[in-house]
Short mmCIF file of C-alpha atoms in Angstrom, two decimals:
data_model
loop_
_atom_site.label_atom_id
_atom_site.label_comp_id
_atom_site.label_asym_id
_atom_site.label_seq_id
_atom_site.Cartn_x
_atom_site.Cartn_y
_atom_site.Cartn_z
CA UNK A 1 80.34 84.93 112.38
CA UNK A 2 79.81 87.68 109.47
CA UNK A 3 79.88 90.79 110.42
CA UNK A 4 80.22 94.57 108.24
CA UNK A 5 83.72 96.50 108.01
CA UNK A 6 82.27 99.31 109.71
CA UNK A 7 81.21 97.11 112.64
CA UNK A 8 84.80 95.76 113.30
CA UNK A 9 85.99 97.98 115.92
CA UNK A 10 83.79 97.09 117.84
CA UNK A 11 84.19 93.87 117.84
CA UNK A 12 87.69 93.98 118.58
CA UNK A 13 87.11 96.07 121.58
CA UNK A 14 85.39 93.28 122.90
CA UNK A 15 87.37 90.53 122.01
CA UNK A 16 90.32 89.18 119.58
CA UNK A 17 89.60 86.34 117.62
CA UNK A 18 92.14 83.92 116.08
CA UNK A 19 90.78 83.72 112.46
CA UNK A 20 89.90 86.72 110.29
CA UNK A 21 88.65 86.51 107.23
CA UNK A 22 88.47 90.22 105.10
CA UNK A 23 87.09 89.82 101.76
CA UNK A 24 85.30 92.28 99.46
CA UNK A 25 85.55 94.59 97.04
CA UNK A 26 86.24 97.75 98.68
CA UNK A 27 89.33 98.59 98.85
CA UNK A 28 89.62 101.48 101.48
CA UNK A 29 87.30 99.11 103.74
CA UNK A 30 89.86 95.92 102.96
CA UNK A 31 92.87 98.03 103.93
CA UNK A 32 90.92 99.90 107.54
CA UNK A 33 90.36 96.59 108.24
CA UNK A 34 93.68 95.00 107.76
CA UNK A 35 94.55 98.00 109.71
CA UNK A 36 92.25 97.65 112.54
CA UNK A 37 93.56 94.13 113.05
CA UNK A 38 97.26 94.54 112.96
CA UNK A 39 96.74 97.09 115.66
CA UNK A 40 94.56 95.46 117.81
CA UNK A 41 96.83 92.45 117.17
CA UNK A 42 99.75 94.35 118.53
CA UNK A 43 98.17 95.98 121.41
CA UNK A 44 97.49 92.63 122.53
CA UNK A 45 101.10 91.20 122.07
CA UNK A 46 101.24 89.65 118.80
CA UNK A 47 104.74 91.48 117.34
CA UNK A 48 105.58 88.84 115.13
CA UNK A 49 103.86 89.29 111.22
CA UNK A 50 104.20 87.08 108.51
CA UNK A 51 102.58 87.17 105.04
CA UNK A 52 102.16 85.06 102.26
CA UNK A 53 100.26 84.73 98.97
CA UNK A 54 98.34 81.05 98.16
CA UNK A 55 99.50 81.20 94.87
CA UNK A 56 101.63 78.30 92.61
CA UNK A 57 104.44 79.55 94.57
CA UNK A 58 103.94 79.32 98.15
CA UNK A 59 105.95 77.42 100.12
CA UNK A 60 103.54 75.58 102.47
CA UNK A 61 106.44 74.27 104.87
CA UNK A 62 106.80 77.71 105.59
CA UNK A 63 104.04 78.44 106.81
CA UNK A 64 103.13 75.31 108.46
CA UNK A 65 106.65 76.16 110.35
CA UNK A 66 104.90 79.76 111.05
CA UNK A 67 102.69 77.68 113.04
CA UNK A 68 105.05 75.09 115.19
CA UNK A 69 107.70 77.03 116.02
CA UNK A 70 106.77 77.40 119.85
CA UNK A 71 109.23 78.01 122.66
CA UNK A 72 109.18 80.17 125.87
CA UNK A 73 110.73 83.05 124.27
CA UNK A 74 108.64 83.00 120.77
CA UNK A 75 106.74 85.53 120.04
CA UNK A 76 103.32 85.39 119.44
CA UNK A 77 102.56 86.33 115.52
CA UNK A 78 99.93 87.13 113.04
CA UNK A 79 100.39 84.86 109.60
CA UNK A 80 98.32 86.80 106.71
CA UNK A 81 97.66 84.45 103.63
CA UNK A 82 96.03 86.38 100.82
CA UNK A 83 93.68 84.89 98.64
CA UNK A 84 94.25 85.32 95.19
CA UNK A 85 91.32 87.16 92.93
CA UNK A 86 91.50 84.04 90.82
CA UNK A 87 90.99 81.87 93.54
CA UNK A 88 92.85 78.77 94.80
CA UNK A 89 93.12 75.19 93.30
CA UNK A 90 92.41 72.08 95.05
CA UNK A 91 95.41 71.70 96.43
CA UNK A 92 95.71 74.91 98.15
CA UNK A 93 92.45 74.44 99.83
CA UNK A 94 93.09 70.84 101.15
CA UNK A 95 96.78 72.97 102.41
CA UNK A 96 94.47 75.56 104.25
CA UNK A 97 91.85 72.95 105.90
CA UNK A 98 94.73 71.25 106.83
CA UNK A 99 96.51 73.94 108.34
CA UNK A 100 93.09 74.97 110.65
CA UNK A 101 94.73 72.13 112.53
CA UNK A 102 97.81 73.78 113.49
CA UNK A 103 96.71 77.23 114.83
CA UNK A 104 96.62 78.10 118.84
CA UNK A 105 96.13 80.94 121.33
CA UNK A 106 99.79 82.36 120.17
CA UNK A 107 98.26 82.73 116.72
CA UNK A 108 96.11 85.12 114.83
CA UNK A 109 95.26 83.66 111.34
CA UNK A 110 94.56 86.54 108.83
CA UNK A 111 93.01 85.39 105.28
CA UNK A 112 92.25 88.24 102.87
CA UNK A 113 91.06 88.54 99.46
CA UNK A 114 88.54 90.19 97.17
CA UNK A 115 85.54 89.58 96.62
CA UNK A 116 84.15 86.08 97.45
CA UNK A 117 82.29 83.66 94.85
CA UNK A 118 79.12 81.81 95.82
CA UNK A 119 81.50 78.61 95.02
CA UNK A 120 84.24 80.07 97.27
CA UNK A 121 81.40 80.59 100.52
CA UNK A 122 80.73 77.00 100.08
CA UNK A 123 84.13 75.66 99.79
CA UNK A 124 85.88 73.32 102.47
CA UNK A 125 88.62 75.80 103.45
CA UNK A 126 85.95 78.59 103.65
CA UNK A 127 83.43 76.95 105.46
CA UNK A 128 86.34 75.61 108.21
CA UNK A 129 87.74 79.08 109.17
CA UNK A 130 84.28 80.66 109.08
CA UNK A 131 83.19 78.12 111.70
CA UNK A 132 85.99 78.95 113.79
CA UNK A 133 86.40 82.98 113.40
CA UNK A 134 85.32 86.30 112.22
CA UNK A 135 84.05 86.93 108.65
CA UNK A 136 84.48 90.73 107.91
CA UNK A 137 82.53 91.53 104.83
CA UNK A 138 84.48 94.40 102.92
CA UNK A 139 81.99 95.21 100.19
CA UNK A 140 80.86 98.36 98.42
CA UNK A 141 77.93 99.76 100.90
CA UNK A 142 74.70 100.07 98.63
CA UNK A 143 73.06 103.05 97.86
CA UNK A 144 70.19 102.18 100.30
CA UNK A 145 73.38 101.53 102.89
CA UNK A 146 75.48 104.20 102.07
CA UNK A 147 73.72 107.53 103.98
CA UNK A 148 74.02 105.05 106.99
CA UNK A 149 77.49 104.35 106.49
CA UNK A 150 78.54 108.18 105.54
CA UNK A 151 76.66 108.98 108.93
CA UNK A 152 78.68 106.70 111.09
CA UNK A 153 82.01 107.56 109.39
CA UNK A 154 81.29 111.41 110.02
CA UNK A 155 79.94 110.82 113.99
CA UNK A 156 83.23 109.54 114.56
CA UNK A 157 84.47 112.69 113.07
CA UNK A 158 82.85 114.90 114.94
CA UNK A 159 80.77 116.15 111.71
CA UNK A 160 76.61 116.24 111.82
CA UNK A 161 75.29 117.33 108.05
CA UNK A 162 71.78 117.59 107.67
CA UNK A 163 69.61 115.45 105.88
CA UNK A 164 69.81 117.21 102.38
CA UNK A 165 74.14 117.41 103.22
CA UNK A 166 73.78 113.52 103.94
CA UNK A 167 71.99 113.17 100.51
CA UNK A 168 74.45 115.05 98.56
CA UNK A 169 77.38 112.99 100.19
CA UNK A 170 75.86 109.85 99.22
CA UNK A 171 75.11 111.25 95.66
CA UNK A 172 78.49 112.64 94.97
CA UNK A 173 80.48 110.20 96.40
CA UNK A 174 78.70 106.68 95.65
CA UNK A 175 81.19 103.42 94.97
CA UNK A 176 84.35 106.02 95.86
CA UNK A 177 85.06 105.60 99.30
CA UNK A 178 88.34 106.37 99.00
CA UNK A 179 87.30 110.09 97.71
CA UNK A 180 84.45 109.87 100.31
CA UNK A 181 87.44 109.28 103.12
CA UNK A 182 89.83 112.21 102.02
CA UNK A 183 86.00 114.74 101.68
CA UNK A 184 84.99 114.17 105.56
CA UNK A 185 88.42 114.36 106.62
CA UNK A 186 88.82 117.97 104.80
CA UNK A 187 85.14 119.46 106.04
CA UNK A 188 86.34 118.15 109.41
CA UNK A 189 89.61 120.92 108.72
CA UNK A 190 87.27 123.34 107.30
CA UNK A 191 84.35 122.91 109.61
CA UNK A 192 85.43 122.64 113.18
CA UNK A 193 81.99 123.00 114.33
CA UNK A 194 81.23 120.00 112.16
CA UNK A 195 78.12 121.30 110.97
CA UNK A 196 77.27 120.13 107.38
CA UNK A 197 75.07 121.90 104.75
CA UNK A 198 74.20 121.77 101.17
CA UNK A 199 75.91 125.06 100.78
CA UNK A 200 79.09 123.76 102.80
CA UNK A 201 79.11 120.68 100.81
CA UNK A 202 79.00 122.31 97.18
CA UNK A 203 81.82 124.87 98.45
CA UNK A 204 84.15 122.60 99.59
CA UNK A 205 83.88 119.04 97.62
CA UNK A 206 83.76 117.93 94.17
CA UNK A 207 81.73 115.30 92.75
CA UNK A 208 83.84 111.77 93.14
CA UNK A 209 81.05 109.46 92.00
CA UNK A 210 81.83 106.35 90.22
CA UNK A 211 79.43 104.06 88.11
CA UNK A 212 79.70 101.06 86.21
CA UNK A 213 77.01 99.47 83.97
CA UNK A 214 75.89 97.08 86.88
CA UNK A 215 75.05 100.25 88.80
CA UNK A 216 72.61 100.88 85.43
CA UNK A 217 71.19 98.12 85.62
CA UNK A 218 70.76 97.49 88.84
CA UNK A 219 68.54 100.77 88.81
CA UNK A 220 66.68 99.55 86.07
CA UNK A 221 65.57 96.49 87.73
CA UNK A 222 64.71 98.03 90.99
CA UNK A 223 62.23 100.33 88.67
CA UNK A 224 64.11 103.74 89.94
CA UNK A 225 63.92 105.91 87.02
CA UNK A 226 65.35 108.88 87.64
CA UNK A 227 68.47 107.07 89.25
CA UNK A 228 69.03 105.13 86.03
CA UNK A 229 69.29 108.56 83.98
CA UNK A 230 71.46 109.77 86.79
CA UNK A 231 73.63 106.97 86.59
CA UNK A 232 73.38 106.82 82.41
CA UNK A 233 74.32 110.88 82.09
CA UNK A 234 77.85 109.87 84.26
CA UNK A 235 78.25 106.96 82.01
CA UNK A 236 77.81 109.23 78.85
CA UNK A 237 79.90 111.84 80.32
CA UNK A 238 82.13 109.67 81.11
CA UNK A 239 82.82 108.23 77.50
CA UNK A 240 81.45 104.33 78.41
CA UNK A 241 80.90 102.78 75.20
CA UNK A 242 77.18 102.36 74.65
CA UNK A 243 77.60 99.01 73.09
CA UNK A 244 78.78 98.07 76.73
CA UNK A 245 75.22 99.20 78.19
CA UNK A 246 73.27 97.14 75.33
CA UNK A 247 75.13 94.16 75.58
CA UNK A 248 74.49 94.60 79.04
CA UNK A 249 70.86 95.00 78.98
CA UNK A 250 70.61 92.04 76.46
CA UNK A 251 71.17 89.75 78.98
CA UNK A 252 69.15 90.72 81.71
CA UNK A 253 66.54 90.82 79.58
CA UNK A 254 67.13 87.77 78.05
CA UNK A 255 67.43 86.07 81.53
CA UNK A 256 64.24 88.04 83.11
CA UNK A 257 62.64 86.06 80.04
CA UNK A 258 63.44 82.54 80.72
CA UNK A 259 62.80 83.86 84.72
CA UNK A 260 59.13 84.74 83.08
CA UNK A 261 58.66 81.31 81.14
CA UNK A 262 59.84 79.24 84.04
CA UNK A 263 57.97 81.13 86.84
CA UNK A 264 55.06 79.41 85.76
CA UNK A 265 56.23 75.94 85.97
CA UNK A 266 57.53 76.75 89.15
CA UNK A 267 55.76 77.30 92.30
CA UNK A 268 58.80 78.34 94.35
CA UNK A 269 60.66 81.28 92.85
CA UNK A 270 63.42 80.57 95.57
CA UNK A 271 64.01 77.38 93.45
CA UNK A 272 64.52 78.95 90.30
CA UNK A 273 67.10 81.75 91.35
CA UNK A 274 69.13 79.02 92.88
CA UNK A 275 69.26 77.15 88.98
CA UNK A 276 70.19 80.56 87.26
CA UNK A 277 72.66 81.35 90.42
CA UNK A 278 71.32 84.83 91.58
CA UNK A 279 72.96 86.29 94.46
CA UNK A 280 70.54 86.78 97.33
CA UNK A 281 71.21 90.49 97.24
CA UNK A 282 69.68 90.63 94.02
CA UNK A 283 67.15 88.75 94.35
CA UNK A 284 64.74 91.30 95.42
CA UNK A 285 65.46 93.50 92.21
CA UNK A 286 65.13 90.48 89.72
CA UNK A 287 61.00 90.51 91.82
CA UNK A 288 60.53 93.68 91.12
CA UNK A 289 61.29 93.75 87.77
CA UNK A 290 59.47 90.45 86.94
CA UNK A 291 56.54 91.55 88.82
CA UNK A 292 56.64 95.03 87.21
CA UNK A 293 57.65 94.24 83.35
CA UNK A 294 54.85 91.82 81.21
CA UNK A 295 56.05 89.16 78.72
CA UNK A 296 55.46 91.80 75.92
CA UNK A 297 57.50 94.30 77.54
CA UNK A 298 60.36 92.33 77.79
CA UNK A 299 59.99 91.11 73.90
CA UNK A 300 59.64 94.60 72.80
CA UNK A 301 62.41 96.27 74.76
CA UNK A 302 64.62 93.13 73.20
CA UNK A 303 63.58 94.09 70.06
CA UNK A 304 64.40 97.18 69.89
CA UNK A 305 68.07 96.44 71.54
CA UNK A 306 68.54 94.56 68.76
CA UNK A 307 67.66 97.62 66.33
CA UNK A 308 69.87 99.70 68.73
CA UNK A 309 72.85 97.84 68.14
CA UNK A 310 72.79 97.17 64.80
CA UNK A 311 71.75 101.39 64.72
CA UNK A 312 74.82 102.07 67.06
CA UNK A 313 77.36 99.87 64.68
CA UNK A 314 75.86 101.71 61.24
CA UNK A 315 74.96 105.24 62.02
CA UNK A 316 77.60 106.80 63.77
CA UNK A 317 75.85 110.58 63.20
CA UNK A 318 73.05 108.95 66.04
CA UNK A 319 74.49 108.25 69.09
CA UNK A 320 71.44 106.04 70.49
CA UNK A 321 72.19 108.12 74.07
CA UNK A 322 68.55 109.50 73.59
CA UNK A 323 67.01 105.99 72.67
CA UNK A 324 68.99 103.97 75.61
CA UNK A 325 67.34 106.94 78.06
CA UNK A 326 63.75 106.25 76.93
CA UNK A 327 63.95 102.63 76.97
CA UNK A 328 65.61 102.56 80.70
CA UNK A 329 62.03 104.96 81.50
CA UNK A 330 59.83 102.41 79.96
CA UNK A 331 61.90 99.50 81.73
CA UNK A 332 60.92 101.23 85.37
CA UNK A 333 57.75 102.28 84.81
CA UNK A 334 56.05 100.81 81.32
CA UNK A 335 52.91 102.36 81.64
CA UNK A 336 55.05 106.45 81.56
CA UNK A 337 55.51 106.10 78.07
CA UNK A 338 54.37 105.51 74.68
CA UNK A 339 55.85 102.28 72.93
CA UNK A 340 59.15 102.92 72.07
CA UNK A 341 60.69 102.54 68.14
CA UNK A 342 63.71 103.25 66.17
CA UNK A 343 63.98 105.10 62.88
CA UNK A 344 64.91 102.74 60.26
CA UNK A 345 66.20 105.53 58.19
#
């Protein structure tokens, strides 16, 4: 069973499984719920902890003797294995579905890692533990999840913002959790009535915001403009190479394209996201954009990347900031602007 970070005390509350599986790329969520786990684990009796990493140097009789060594006096234990980001080789997951074999009621299996590959989901090993325990999904709430999340995190507090304080939160504080953490535990100092305002907010917190390209673009294909700028003025500010957002941009582009060509051959688009391997969380925003952008939009805008770059590498006194803000406009809504072009001079 899958469930969110955010949901897993509750499901502890109710009941400890044997197998946990905590992957994702968050890490204040990856270590709460690590956390969570190891104290639920030892409420309920399980003193013993044991870690390993499944990397070219575990020692697998180790942990397989983790597992059998039973008596009336043992203890019961908790035996984390964490997954490196690289992955595992075959042999380590043929180890791991064999070792799903050897766990009982005096055990508490703990596999962690980051985030998880479509390749690792359907994996033997992964597919075996999942079956048999708790998947706790660790990732990065959205910004369509995040107000949500920031609201739960600051009931439990004892903090109600408004609206426009729930907003700015979300805003300020969007793939930083960590800063978002430290924020909600200082209003809660500062505030003990735990009422939140815009005014509060600005007073007390800084901006703790971090974006990466993939946020960009991710904007650009949902066809939210003034998000995109929002995002691109951090970028700027933030000294990201531009290159980084072309090069970017290239490629969605250049796959929306062969999306556009093959949608027509194609009578289920379901069919052809599975060949070009896009997520199901994204699916929605590659729609959007394919159902907003024509064939001629696409050419142009790939165009004129290509003048951009070759702009970018040659005159240094224009920074292309200006031209990489227009195009992301014409990219969410095509009809806002005129045609884009770049100065040959």
């Amino acid at each position: 069973m899958r469930i969110f970070a955010d949901k897993l005390a509750d499901n502890l509350s109710r009941n400890l499984s044997g197998i946990y599986l905590v992957f994702g790329n968050e890490p204040l969520l990856l270590l709460e719920s690590r956390d969570q786990i190891f104290a639920a684990a030892t409420k309920a009796g399980f003193d013993e902890k044991h870690q390993f990493v499944v990397d070219s140097s575990i020692n697998w009789n180790e942990v397989y003797d983790c597992c059998q060594a039973m008596s009336l006096f043992s203890s019961k234990k908790v035996i984390e294995l964490e997954i490196p980001e690289s992955g595992i080789n075959a042999g380590a997951s043929k180890e791991l579905v064999a070792l799903s074999e050897y766990l009982n009621e005096d055990i508490i299996l703990l596999l962690t890692g980051s985030k998880l590959t479509k390749q690792q989901e359907n994996a033997k090993w992964f597919k075996t533990f999942n079956q048999k325990g708790i998947w706790v999904s660790c990732l990065t709430p959205d910004i369509q999840r995040l107000p949500g999340f920031i609201q739960s995190r600051c009931f439990k507090l004892g903090l109600k913002p408004d609206p426009e304080a729930l907003q700015m939160l979300a805003q300020w504080h969007e793939g930083n959790l960590l800063a978002l953490s430290q924020g909600l535990e200082k209003l809660a100092l500062l505030y003990p009535d735990g009422v939140l305002t815009l005014v509060r907010i600005e007073e007390s917190l800084s901006r703790h915001n971090h974006f990466t390209p993939f946020h960009w673009m991710d904007a650009v294909l949902a066809g939210k403009p003034n998000r995109a700028l929002r995002i691109l003025r951090q970028l700027e500010a933030e000294g990201v190479e531009l290159i980084i957002l072309l090069r970017t941009l290239q490629k969605e582009i250049q796959l929306l394209l062969q999306l556009k060509q093959e949608s027509q051959k194609l009578a289920n688009p379901g069919m052809l996201f599975d060949k070009y391997r896009i997520w199901q969380s994204k699916r929605s925003l590659y729609n959007a954009a394919l159902n907003r952008l024509s064939y001629k939009n696409l050419t142009d805008s790939y165009k004129l990347l290509t003048k951009l770059e070759i702009q970018t590498k040659t005159q240094y006194e224009n920074s292309g900031w200006l031209d990489i803000n227009r195009l992301s406009i014409e990219l969410c809504s095509p009809d806002s602007l005129l045609p884009l072009t770049v100065d040959k001079g």
